[in-house]
Short mmCIF file of N, CA and C in Angstrom, two decimals:
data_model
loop_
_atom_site.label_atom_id
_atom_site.label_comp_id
_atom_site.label_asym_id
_atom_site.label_seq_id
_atom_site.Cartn_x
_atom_site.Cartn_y
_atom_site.Cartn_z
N UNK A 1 31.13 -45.95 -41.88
CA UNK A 1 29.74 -45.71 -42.17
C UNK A 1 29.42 -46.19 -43.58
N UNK A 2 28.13 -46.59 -43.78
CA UNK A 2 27.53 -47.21 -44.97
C UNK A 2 26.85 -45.84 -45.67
N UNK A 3 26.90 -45.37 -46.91
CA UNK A 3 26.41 -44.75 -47.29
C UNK A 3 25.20 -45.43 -48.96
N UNK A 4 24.45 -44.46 -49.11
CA UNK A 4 23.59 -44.59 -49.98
C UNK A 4 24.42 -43.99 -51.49
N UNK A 5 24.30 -45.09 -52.42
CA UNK A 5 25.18 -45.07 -53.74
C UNK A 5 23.82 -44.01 -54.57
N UNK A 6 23.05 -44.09 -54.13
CA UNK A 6 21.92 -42.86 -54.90
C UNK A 6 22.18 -41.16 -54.82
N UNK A 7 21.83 -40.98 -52.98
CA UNK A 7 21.69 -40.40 -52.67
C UNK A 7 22.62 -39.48 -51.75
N UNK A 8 23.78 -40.89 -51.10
CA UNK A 8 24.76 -40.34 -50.22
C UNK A 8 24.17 -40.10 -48.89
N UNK A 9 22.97 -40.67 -48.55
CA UNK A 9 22.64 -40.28 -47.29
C UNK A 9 22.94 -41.59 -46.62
N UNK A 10 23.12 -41.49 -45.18
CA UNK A 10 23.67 -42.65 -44.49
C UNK A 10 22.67 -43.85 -44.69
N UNK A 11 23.05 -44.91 -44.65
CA UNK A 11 22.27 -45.90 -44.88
C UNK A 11 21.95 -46.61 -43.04
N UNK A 12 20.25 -47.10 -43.04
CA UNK A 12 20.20 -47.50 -41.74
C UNK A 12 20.34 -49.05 -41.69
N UNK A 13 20.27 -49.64 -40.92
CA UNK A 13 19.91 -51.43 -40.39
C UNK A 13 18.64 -51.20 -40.27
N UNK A 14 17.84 -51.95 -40.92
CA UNK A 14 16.40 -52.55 -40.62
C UNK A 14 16.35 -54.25 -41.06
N UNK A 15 16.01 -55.10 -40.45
CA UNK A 15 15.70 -56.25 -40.53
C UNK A 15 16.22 -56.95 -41.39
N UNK A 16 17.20 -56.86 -40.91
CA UNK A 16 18.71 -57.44 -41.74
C UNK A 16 18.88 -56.90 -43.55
N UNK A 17 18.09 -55.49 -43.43
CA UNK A 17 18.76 -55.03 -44.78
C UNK A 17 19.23 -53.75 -44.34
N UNK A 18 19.67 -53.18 -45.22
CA UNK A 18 20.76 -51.59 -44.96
C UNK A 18 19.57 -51.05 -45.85
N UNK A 19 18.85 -49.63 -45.58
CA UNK A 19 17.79 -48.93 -45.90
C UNK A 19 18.35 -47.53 -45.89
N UNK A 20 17.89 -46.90 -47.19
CA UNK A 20 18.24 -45.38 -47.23
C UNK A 20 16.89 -44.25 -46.45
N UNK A 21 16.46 -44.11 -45.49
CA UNK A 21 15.61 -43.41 -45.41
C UNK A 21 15.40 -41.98 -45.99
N UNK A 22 16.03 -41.98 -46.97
CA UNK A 22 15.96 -40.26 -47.79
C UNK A 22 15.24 -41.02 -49.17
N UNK A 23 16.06 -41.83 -49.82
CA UNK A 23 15.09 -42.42 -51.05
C UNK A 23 14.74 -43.61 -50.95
N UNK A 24 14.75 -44.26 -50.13
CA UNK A 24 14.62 -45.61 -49.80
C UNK A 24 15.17 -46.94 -50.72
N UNK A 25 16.66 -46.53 -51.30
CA UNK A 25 17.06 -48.05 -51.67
C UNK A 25 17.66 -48.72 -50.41
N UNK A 26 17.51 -50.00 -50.89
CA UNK A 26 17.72 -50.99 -50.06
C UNK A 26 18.81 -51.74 -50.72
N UNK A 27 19.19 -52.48 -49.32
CA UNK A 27 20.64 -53.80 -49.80
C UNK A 27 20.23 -54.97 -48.72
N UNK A 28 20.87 -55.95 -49.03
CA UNK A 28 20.42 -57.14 -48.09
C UNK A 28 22.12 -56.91 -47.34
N UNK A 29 22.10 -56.90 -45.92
CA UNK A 29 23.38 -57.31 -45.72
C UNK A 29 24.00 -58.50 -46.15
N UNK A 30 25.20 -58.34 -46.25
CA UNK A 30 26.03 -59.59 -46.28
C UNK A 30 26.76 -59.43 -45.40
N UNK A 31 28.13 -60.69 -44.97
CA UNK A 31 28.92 -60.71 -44.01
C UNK A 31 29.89 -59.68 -43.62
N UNK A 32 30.32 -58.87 -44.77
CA UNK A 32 31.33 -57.79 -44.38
C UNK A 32 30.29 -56.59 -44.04
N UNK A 33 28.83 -56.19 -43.97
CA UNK A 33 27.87 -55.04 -43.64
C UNK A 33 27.78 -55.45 -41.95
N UNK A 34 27.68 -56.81 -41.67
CA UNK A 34 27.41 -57.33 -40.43
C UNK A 34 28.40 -57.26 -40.00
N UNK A 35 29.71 -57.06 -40.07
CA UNK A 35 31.11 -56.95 -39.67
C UNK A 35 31.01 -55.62 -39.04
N UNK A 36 31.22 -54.86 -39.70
CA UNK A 36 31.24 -53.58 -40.05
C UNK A 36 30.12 -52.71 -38.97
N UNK A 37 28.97 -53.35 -38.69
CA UNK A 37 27.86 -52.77 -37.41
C UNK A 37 28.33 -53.43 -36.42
N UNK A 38 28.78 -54.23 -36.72
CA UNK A 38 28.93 -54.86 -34.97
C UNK A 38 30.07 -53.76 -34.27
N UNK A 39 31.48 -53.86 -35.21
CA UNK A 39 32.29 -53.13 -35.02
C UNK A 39 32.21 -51.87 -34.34
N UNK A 40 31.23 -50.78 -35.16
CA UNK A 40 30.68 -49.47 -35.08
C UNK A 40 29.41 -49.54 -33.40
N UNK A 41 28.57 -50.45 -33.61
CA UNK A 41 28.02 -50.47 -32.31
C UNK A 41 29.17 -50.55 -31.22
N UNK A 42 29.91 -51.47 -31.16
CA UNK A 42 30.88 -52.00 -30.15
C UNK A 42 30.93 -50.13 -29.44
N UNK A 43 31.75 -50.16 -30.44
CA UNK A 43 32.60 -48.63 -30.18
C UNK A 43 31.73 -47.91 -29.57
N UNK A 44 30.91 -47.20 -30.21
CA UNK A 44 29.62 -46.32 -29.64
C UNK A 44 29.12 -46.99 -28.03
N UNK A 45 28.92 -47.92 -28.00
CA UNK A 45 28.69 -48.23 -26.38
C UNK A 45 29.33 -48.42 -25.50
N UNK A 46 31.34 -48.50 -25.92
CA UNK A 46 31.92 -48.66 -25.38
C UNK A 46 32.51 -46.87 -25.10
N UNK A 47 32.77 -46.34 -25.97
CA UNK A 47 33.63 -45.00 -25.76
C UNK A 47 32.48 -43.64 -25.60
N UNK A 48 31.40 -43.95 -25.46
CA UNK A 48 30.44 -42.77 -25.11
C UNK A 48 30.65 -42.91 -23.47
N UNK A 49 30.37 -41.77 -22.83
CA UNK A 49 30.01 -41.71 -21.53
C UNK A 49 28.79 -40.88 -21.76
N UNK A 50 27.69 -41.06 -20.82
CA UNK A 50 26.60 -40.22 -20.89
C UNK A 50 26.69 -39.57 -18.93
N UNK A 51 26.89 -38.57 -18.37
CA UNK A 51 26.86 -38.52 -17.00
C UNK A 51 25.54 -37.51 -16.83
N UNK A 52 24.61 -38.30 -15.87
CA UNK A 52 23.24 -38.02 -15.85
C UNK A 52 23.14 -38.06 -13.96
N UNK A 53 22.99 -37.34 -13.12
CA UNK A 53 22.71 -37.51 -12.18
C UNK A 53 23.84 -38.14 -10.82
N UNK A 54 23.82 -39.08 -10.41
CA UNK A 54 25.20 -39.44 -9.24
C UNK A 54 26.79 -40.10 -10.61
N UNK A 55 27.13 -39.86 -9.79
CA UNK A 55 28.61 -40.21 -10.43
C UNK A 55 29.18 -41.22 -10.62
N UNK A 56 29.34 -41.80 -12.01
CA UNK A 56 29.36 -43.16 -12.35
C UNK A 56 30.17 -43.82 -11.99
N UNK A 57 30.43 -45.13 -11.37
CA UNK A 57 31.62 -45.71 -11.04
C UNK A 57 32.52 -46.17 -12.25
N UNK A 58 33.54 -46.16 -11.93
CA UNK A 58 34.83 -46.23 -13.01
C UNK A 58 34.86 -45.19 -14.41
N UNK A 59 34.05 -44.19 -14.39
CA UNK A 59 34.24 -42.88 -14.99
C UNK A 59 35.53 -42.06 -14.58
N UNK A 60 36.56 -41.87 -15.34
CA UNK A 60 37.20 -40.73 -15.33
C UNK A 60 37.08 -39.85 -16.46
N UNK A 61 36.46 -38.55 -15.53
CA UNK A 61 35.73 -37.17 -16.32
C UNK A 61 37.34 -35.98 -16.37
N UNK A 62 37.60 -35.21 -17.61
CA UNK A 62 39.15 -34.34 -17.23
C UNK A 62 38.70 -33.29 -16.12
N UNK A 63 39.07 -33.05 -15.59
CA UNK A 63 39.60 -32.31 -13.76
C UNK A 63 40.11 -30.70 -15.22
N UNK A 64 39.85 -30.37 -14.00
CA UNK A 64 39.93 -28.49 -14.07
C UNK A 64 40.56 -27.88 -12.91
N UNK A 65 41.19 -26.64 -13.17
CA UNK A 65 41.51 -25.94 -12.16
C UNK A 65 40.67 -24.59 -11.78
N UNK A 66 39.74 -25.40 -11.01
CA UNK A 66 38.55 -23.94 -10.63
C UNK A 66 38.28 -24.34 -9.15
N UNK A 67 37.68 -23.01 -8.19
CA UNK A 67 37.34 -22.86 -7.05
C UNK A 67 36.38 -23.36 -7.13
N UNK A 68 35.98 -24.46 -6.40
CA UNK A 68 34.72 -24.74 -5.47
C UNK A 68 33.97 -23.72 -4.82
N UNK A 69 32.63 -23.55 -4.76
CA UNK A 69 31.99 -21.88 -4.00
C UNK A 69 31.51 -23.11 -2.88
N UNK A 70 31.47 -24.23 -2.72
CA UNK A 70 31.24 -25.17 -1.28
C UNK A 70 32.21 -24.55 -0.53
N UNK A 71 33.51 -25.58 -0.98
CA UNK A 71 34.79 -26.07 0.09
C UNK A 71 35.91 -25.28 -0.07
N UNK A 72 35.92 -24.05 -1.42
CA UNK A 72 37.14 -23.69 -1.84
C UNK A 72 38.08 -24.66 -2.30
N UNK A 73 38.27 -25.87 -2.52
CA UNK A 73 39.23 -26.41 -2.60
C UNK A 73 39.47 -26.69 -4.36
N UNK A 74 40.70 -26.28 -4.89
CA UNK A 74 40.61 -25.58 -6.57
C UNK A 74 41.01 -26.63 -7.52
N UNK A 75 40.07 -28.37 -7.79
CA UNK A 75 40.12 -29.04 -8.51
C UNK A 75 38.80 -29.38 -8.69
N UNK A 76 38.51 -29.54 -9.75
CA UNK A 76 36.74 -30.05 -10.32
C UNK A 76 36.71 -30.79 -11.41
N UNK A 77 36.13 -31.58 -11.37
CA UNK A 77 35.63 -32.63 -12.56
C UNK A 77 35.00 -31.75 -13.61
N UNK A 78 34.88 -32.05 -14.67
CA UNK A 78 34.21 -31.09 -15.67
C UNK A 78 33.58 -32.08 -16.75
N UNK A 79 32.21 -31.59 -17.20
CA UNK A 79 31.55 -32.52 -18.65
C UNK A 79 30.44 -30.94 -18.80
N UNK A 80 30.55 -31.46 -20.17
CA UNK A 80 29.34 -30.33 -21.10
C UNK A 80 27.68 -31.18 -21.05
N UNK A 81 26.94 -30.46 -21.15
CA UNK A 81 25.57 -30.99 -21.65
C UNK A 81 24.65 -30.13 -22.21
N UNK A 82 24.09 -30.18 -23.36
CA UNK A 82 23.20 -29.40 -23.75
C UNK A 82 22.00 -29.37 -23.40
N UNK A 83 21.31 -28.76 -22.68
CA UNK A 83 20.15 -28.42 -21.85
C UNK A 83 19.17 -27.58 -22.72
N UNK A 84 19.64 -26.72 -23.63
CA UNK A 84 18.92 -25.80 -23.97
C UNK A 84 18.73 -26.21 -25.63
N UNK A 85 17.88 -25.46 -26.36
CA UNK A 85 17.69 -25.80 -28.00
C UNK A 85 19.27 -25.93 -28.48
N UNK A 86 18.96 -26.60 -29.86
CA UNK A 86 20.40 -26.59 -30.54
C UNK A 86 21.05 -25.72 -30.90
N UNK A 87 20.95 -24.32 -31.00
CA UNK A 87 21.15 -23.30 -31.30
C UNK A 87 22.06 -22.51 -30.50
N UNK A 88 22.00 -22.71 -28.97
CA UNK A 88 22.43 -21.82 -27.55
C UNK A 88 23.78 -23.06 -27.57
N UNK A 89 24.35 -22.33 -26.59
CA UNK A 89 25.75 -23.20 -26.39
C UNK A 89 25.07 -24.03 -25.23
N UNK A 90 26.51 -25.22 -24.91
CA UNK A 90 26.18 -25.59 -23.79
C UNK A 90 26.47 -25.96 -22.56
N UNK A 91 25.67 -26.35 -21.50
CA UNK A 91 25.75 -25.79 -20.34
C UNK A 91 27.14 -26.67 -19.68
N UNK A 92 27.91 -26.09 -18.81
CA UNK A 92 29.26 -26.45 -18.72
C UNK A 92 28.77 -27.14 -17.20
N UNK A 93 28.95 -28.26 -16.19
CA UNK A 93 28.94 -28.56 -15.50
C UNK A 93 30.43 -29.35 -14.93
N UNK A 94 30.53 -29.03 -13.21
CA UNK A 94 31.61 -29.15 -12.45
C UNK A 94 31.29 -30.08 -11.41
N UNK A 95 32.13 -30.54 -10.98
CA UNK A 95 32.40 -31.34 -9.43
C UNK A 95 33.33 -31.70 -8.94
N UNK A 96 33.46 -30.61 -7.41
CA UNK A 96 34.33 -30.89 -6.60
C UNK A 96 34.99 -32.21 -6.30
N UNK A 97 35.91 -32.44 -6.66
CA UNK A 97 36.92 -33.54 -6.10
C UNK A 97 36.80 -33.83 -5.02
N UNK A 98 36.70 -33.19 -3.76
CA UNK A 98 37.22 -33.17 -2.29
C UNK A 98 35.59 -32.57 -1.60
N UNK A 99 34.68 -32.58 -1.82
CA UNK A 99 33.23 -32.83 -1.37
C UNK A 99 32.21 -32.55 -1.97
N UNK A 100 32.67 -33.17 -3.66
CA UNK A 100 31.07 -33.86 -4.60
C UNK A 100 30.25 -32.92 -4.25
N UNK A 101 30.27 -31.36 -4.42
CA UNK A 101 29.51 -30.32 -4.93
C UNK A 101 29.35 -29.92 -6.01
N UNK A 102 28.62 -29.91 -7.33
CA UNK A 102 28.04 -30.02 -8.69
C UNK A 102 27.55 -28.50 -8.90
N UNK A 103 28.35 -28.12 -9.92
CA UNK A 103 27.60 -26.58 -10.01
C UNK A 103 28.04 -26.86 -11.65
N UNK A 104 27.30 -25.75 -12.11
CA UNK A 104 26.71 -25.20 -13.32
C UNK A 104 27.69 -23.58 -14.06
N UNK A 105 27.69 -23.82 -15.15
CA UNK A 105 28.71 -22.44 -15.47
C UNK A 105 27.99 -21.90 -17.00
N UNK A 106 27.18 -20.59 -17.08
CA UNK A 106 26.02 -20.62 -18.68
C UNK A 106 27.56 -19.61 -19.20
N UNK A 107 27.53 -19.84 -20.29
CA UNK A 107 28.38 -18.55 -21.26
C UNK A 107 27.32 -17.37 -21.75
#
């Protein structure tokens, strides 16, 4: 990460300069700033999963050992999502291995 030599707040990309949006100094990139985002984008689009709705192909989500209330059968896919303000924990979601039933678990 690029930080702000003022302020310490992260520095953004805007139109090919690096911008502090807390005090607003600026830098022009050069070749090692353009190195350095490409790098950091790469990653971020490569190692995020976002799972929103049907089940992504070539996703592997970590498996749990919990009962299905469908099929009974005691392996489930598992991912978190926060549903609620930032404040509340968040909501734990499952899916059956053995007949793709999706349930919900609140703390």
């Amino acid at each position: 990460m690029m930080f702000c030599p003022e302020c310490k707040s992260m520095l953004k990309s805007y139109d090919g300069k690096l911008r502090c949006p807390k005090c607003g100094y600026e830098k022009e990139l050069d070749s090692t700033d353009k190195s350095h985002l490409q790098k950091v984008n790469h990653i971020q689009e490569k190692d995020i999963i976002i799972v929103d709705g049907d089940k992504e192909k070539n996703v592997t989500l970590p498996t749990i050992e919990i009962k299905c209330p469908e099929c009974g059968y005691e392996l489930a896919e598992w991912w978190l999502r926060q549903l609620r303000s930032a404040d509340e924990s968040e909501v734990r979601f499952f899916r059956c291995v053995k007949c793709g039933k999706t349930w919900r678990e609140y703390d």
